[in-house]
Short mmCIF file of C-alpha atoms in Angstrom, two decimals:
data_model
loop_
_atom_site.label_atom_id
_atom_site.label_comp_id
_atom_site.label_asym_id
_atom_site.label_seq_id
_atom_site.Cartn_x
_atom_site.Cartn_y
_atom_site.Cartn_z
CA MET A 207 96.78 129.58 129.94
CA LEU A 208 93.32 130.28 129.79
CA GLU A 209 93.46 134.00 130.07
CA ASN A 210 92.06 135.32 127.45
CA ALA A 211 91.98 132.43 125.28
CA HIS A 212 89.55 132.28 122.89
CA VAL A 213 88.75 130.25 119.81
CA GLY A 214 87.46 132.19 116.89
CA VAL A 215 85.00 131.39 113.78
CA ALA A 216 87.39 130.43 111.27
CA SER A 217 89.17 128.02 113.74
CA PHE A 218 85.18 126.59 114.50
CA ALA A 219 84.89 126.02 110.90
CA PHE A 220 88.27 124.51 109.76
CA LEU A 221 87.32 122.08 113.03
CA ILE A 222 84.00 121.16 112.34
CA THR A 223 85.01 120.88 108.57
CA GLY A 224 87.94 118.30 109.71
CA ALA A 225 85.96 116.13 111.48
CA VAL A 226 83.03 115.95 108.78
CA ILE A 227 85.88 115.14 106.32
CA PHE A 228 87.19 112.26 108.68
CA ILE A 229 84.15 110.95 109.37
CA ILE A 230 82.49 111.27 105.47
CA ALA A 231 85.41 110.89 103.23
CA PRO A 232 86.22 107.13 104.28
CA LEU A 233 82.56 105.99 104.02
CA VAL A 234 82.28 107.60 100.30
CA MET A 235 85.45 105.92 99.14
CA ALA A 236 84.25 102.54 100.93
CA VAL A 237 81.17 102.66 98.62
CA ILE A 238 82.48 104.11 95.46
CA TRP A 239 84.97 101.36 95.80
CA LYS A 240 82.32 98.75 96.35
CA ILE A 241 79.77 99.82 93.82
CA ARG A 242 82.98 99.77 90.49
CA LYS A 243 84.42 96.80 91.76
CA ASN A 244 81.27 94.94 92.83
CA GLU A 245 83.02 93.99 95.61
CA ALA A 246 81.64 92.02 99.13
CA PHE A 247 81.22 95.63 101.88
CA GLN A 248 82.58 92.72 104.16
CA THR A 249 85.64 92.61 103.14
CA ILE A 250 86.23 96.48 104.31
CA ILE A 251 84.21 95.56 107.36
CA VAL A 252 86.71 93.09 107.95
CA GLY A 253 89.56 95.41 107.69
CA ALA A 254 87.89 97.85 109.32
CA VAL A 255 87.67 95.05 113.09
CA THR A 256 90.92 93.73 112.42
CA PHE A 257 92.71 97.45 113.28
CA LEU A 258 90.57 98.03 115.65
CA LEU A 259 91.45 94.67 117.78
CA PHE A 260 95.04 94.58 116.50
CA ALA A 261 95.87 98.52 116.88
CA LEU A 262 93.82 99.20 119.66
CA ILE A 263 92.82 96.52 121.60
CA LEU A 264 95.87 94.25 121.46
CA GLU A 265 98.43 96.85 120.46
CA LYS A 266 98.28 99.52 122.81
CA PRO A 267 98.05 98.42 125.54
CA VAL A 268 100.68 95.76 125.35
CA GLN A 269 102.59 98.90 123.87
CA ASN A 270 101.78 100.97 127.54
CA VAL A 271 102.42 98.32 129.71
CA LEU A 272 106.14 97.70 128.28
CA ALA A 273 106.78 101.35 127.78
CA PHE A 274 104.37 103.70 129.99
CA PRO A 275 103.28 101.37 132.88
CA THR A 276 102.56 104.43 135.03
CA ALA A 277 99.37 105.44 132.35
CA MET A 278 97.93 102.22 133.24
CA GLY A 279 98.33 102.74 137.22
CA LEU A 280 101.13 99.64 137.01
CA SER A 281 104.17 100.17 138.89
CA ASP A 282 107.32 101.08 136.64
CA HIS A 283 109.79 98.08 135.78
CA ALA A 284 113.61 97.90 134.28
CA VAL A 285 112.36 97.77 130.90
CA SER A 286 110.16 101.17 131.02
CA ARG A 287 112.80 102.93 132.66
CA PHE A 288 115.46 101.76 130.72
CA LEU A 289 113.12 103.06 127.09
CA ASN A 290 112.29 106.13 128.69
CA ALA A 291 116.44 107.32 129.55
CA ASN A 292 116.65 106.23 126.01
CA PRO A 293 114.50 107.90 123.89
CA VAL A 294 115.67 106.40 120.53
CA PHE A 295 114.84 103.40 121.36
CA LEU A 296 111.40 104.34 123.03
CA ALA A 297 110.79 105.78 119.57
CA LEU A 298 111.68 102.38 117.85
CA VAL A 299 108.87 100.68 120.35
CA ALA A 300 106.59 102.89 119.19
CA GLY A 301 106.94 102.49 115.74
CA LEU A 302 107.84 98.47 115.97
CA PHE A 303 104.60 97.84 117.70
CA PRO A 304 102.25 99.22 115.17
CA GLY A 305 104.14 97.39 112.35
CA VAL A 306 104.28 94.23 114.03
CA PHE A 307 100.71 94.27 115.14
CA GLU A 308 98.76 95.87 111.96
CA GLU A 309 100.24 93.57 109.71
CA THR A 310 99.97 91.15 111.56
CA GLY A 311 96.52 91.89 111.64
CA ARG A 312 96.16 92.11 107.79
CA LEU A 313 98.02 88.68 107.81
CA VAL A 314 95.38 86.81 109.93
CA ALA A 315 92.55 88.27 108.40
CA PHE A 316 93.96 87.11 105.24
CA LYS A 317 94.66 83.86 106.32
CA THR A 318 91.37 83.17 108.14
CA VAL A 319 87.90 85.06 107.44
CA LEU A 320 89.16 85.85 104.05
CA ARG A 321 91.31 83.04 102.85
CA LYS A 322 88.48 82.07 100.45
CA ARG A 323 88.56 85.48 99.32
CA ARG A 324 91.53 85.64 96.36
CA ASN A 325 90.36 88.22 93.67
CA ARG A 326 92.80 90.67 93.82
CA GLU A 327 90.47 93.52 94.47
CA THR A 328 90.35 91.61 98.06
CA SER A 329 93.69 93.66 99.05
CA ILE A 330 92.16 97.15 98.25
CA SER A 331 89.18 96.48 99.98
CA TYR A 332 90.96 95.41 102.79
CA GLY A 333 93.11 98.33 102.88
CA ILE A 334 90.09 101.02 102.41
CA GLY A 335 88.64 99.22 105.76
CA HIS A 336 91.72 99.41 107.71
CA GLY A 337 92.99 102.67 106.61
CA GLY A 338 89.78 104.38 106.04
CA PHE A 339 88.58 103.49 109.86
CA GLU A 340 91.83 104.72 111.05
CA VAL A 341 91.01 108.02 109.90
CA MET A 342 87.27 107.64 111.25
CA LEU A 343 88.15 106.11 114.32
CA ILE A 344 91.45 108.12 115.39
CA LEU A 345 90.96 111.58 113.50
CA GLY A 346 87.15 111.99 113.14
CA LEU A 347 86.48 111.56 116.49
CA THR A 348 89.93 113.50 117.65
CA TYR A 349 88.63 116.85 115.87
CA ILE A 350 84.85 115.75 117.40
CA GLN A 351 86.40 116.31 120.97
CA TYR A 352 88.91 119.37 119.92
CA ILE A 353 85.27 120.95 119.02
CA ALA A 354 83.73 120.27 122.43
CA TYR A 355 87.15 121.53 123.94
CA ALA A 356 87.11 124.56 121.50
CA VAL A 357 83.26 125.44 123.25
CA MET A 358 84.48 124.62 127.01
CA ILE A 359 87.08 127.25 126.36
CA ASN A 360 84.87 129.95 124.65
CA THR A 361 82.31 129.29 127.74
CA ASP A 362 85.14 129.53 130.55
CA THR A 363 84.26 125.85 131.40
CA PHE A 364 87.39 124.03 130.25
CA GLY A 365 89.33 125.20 133.83
CA ALA A 366 87.47 121.58 134.68
CA VAL A 367 89.39 119.79 132.42
CA ILE A 368 92.54 121.12 133.78
CA ASP A 369 91.80 120.61 137.14
CA GLN A 370 91.26 116.91 136.12
CA VAL A 371 94.57 116.31 134.74
CA LYS A 372 96.87 118.10 137.33
CA ALA A 373 94.70 115.99 140.28
CA GLN A 374 94.99 112.32 137.93
CA ALA A 375 97.54 112.69 135.71
CA PRO A 376 99.83 116.03 135.85
CA GLU A 377 102.23 114.72 133.78
CA GLN A 378 100.49 115.80 130.67
CA LEU A 379 99.71 119.04 131.39
CA ALA A 380 101.75 120.25 128.78
CA SER A 381 99.78 117.99 125.95
CA VAL A 382 96.79 120.31 127.34
CA GLU A 383 98.54 123.39 127.26
CA THR A 384 99.51 122.08 123.74
CA ILE A 385 95.91 121.34 122.79
CA VAL A 386 94.84 124.93 124.08
CA GLY A 387 97.11 126.53 121.68
CA LEU A 388 96.46 124.80 118.90
CA LEU A 389 92.79 125.12 119.02
CA THR A 390 92.74 129.19 119.43
CA GLY A 391 95.46 128.84 116.59
CA PHE A 392 94.03 126.51 114.46
CA SER A 393 94.13 127.46 110.71
CA PHE A 394 93.39 126.09 107.21
CA THR A 395 97.09 125.17 107.17
CA ASP A 396 96.60 122.86 109.96
CA LEU A 397 93.77 121.17 108.24
CA PHE A 398 95.22 121.01 105.07
CA VAL A 399 98.20 118.89 106.15
CA ALA A 400 96.07 117.15 108.39
CA ILE A 401 94.50 115.88 105.18
CA ILE A 402 97.64 115.56 103.27
CA GLU A 403 99.05 112.81 105.86
CA ARG A 404 95.72 111.02 105.98
CA ILE A 405 95.71 110.91 102.25
CA PHE A 406 99.14 109.41 102.27
CA ALA A 407 99.16 107.13 105.56
CA VAL A 408 95.73 105.77 103.75
CA LEU A 409 97.50 104.95 100.50
CA PHE A 410 100.40 103.09 102.98
CA HIS A 411 97.53 100.82 104.47
CA ILE A 412 96.22 100.09 101.29
CA GLY A 413 99.87 99.38 99.60
CA ALA A 414 100.45 97.14 102.64
CA SER A 415 97.70 95.40 102.48
CA ILE A 416 98.53 94.13 99.00
CA LEU A 417 101.77 93.37 99.98
CA VAL A 418 100.85 90.91 102.71
CA PHE A 419 98.19 89.93 100.69
CA TYR A 420 100.05 88.17 98.16
CA ALA A 421 102.57 86.73 100.80
CA CYS A 422 99.15 85.12 102.16
CA ARG A 423 98.16 83.89 98.28
CA ASP A 424 101.89 82.60 97.64
CA LYS A 425 104.06 80.93 100.07
CA LYS A 426 107.35 82.11 97.84
CA ARG A 427 106.34 85.47 98.40
CA PHE A 428 105.57 85.48 101.95
CA TRP A 429 108.76 87.37 102.62
CA LEU A 430 106.45 90.56 101.56
CA TYR A 431 105.02 89.93 105.15
CA PRO A 432 107.88 91.37 107.13
CA LEU A 433 108.66 93.71 104.26
CA ALA A 434 105.21 95.21 105.06
CA ILE A 435 106.33 95.51 108.48
CA VAL A 436 109.80 97.20 108.06
CA LEU A 437 107.89 99.26 105.97
CA HIS A 438 105.78 100.50 108.74
CA THR A 439 107.87 100.74 111.32
CA GLY A 440 110.56 102.88 109.23
CA MET A 441 107.11 105.25 108.71
CA ASP A 442 105.97 105.30 112.15
CA TYR A 443 109.36 105.32 113.32
CA ILE A 444 110.40 108.92 112.01
CA GLY A 445 107.11 109.91 113.32
CA ALA A 446 107.81 108.61 116.72
CA LEU A 447 111.46 110.35 116.42
CA SER A 448 109.93 114.10 115.80
CA ILE A 449 107.09 113.45 118.67
CA PHE A 450 109.49 112.36 121.56
CA HIS A 451 112.03 115.13 120.20
CA ILE A 452 115.08 113.56 119.16
CA ILE A 453 115.05 115.16 115.79
CA SER A 454 113.46 118.65 115.07
CA ILE A 455 111.60 118.80 111.46
CA SER A 456 108.71 120.51 110.14
CA ALA A 457 105.95 119.41 110.06
CA TRP A 458 105.93 119.66 106.29
CA ALA A 459 109.34 117.22 106.06
CA LEU A 460 107.36 114.99 108.35
CA GLU A 461 104.82 114.78 105.89
CA GLY A 462 107.11 114.64 103.15
CA PHE A 463 108.54 111.39 104.66
CA THR A 464 105.06 109.88 104.93
CA ALA A 465 104.23 110.91 101.59
CA VAL A 466 107.63 109.18 100.24
CA PHE A 467 106.85 106.09 102.27
CA GLY A 468 103.18 106.17 101.24
CA LEU A 469 104.14 106.51 97.51
CA LEU A 470 106.62 104.15 97.21
CA THR A 471 104.38 101.09 99.43
CA PHE A 472 101.44 102.08 97.05
CA PHE A 473 103.10 102.69 94.23
CA GLY A 474 105.39 99.53 94.16
CA ALA A 475 102.62 97.08 95.30
CA TYR A 476 99.93 98.41 93.13
CA HIS A 477 102.29 97.69 90.40
CA LEU A 478 104.58 94.76 90.79
CA LEU A 479 101.61 92.72 92.38
CA TYR A 480 98.23 94.23 92.12
CA LYS A 481 98.26 95.13 87.83
CA LYS A 482 100.43 92.06 87.25
CA ASP A 483 97.69 89.86 88.74
CA ASN A 484 95.11 89.50 85.77
CA VAL A 485 93.52 86.27 87.69
CA LYS A 486 89.92 86.84 89.30
CA GLU A 487 89.09 84.49 91.33
CA PHE A 488 90.99 81.17 92.03
#
């Protein structure tokens, strides 16, 4: 698999550019928003911490225990066997869990630590923290890892990673082979697609934050919270269907679906809720 594998200078440049963009851009966005709106930076931090707690610390372990127990060193069980034998339901779980956990995280944050911050800008501040930190933590760190792998490929030391995967998790060997193929052929198009996808994803997170913010502020609008769950689940479900090879669509088509969910959620929430709210403080 590694014979003649080599990551070119251009691919290295695009990987480094991606790592810088995915780490720096969210910080720049947060600082600009804070300065322009004189917003409390703590609200952005709350968004970031809530994503970390609900999406990574709580959601992922529960999802893995339910669907992929062997990956956590646990015994297989009836539910996991059913899900893995029925990838449509497995994809649904992969979409539903982020929807439930992340939107519930927003709800808890707005109901607790942010309950006294009732100005409309709080909703976007939280969304910037939530979506921006996701970019930094997931894509920023992933690209840094890719750079390390690329160096190992070019110095003929990546074989140690493959040996470790073969010994500890042979079922993931195909994923490693995919990574090698990605890195050796990494292009501007790959970077561009990743950037566009994240832009729409961040817009979705800001829009969903607006929805849940107003669900918390007005009991008559609490239905906006389950709506956010449905939208989030739908967006991730389509991606999961592609990942599990249930549907075969191009990367651009997948970005198209993400764009639709991101743009509709953001602009719908912004124009129908945020823009019509002229009250600064309650």
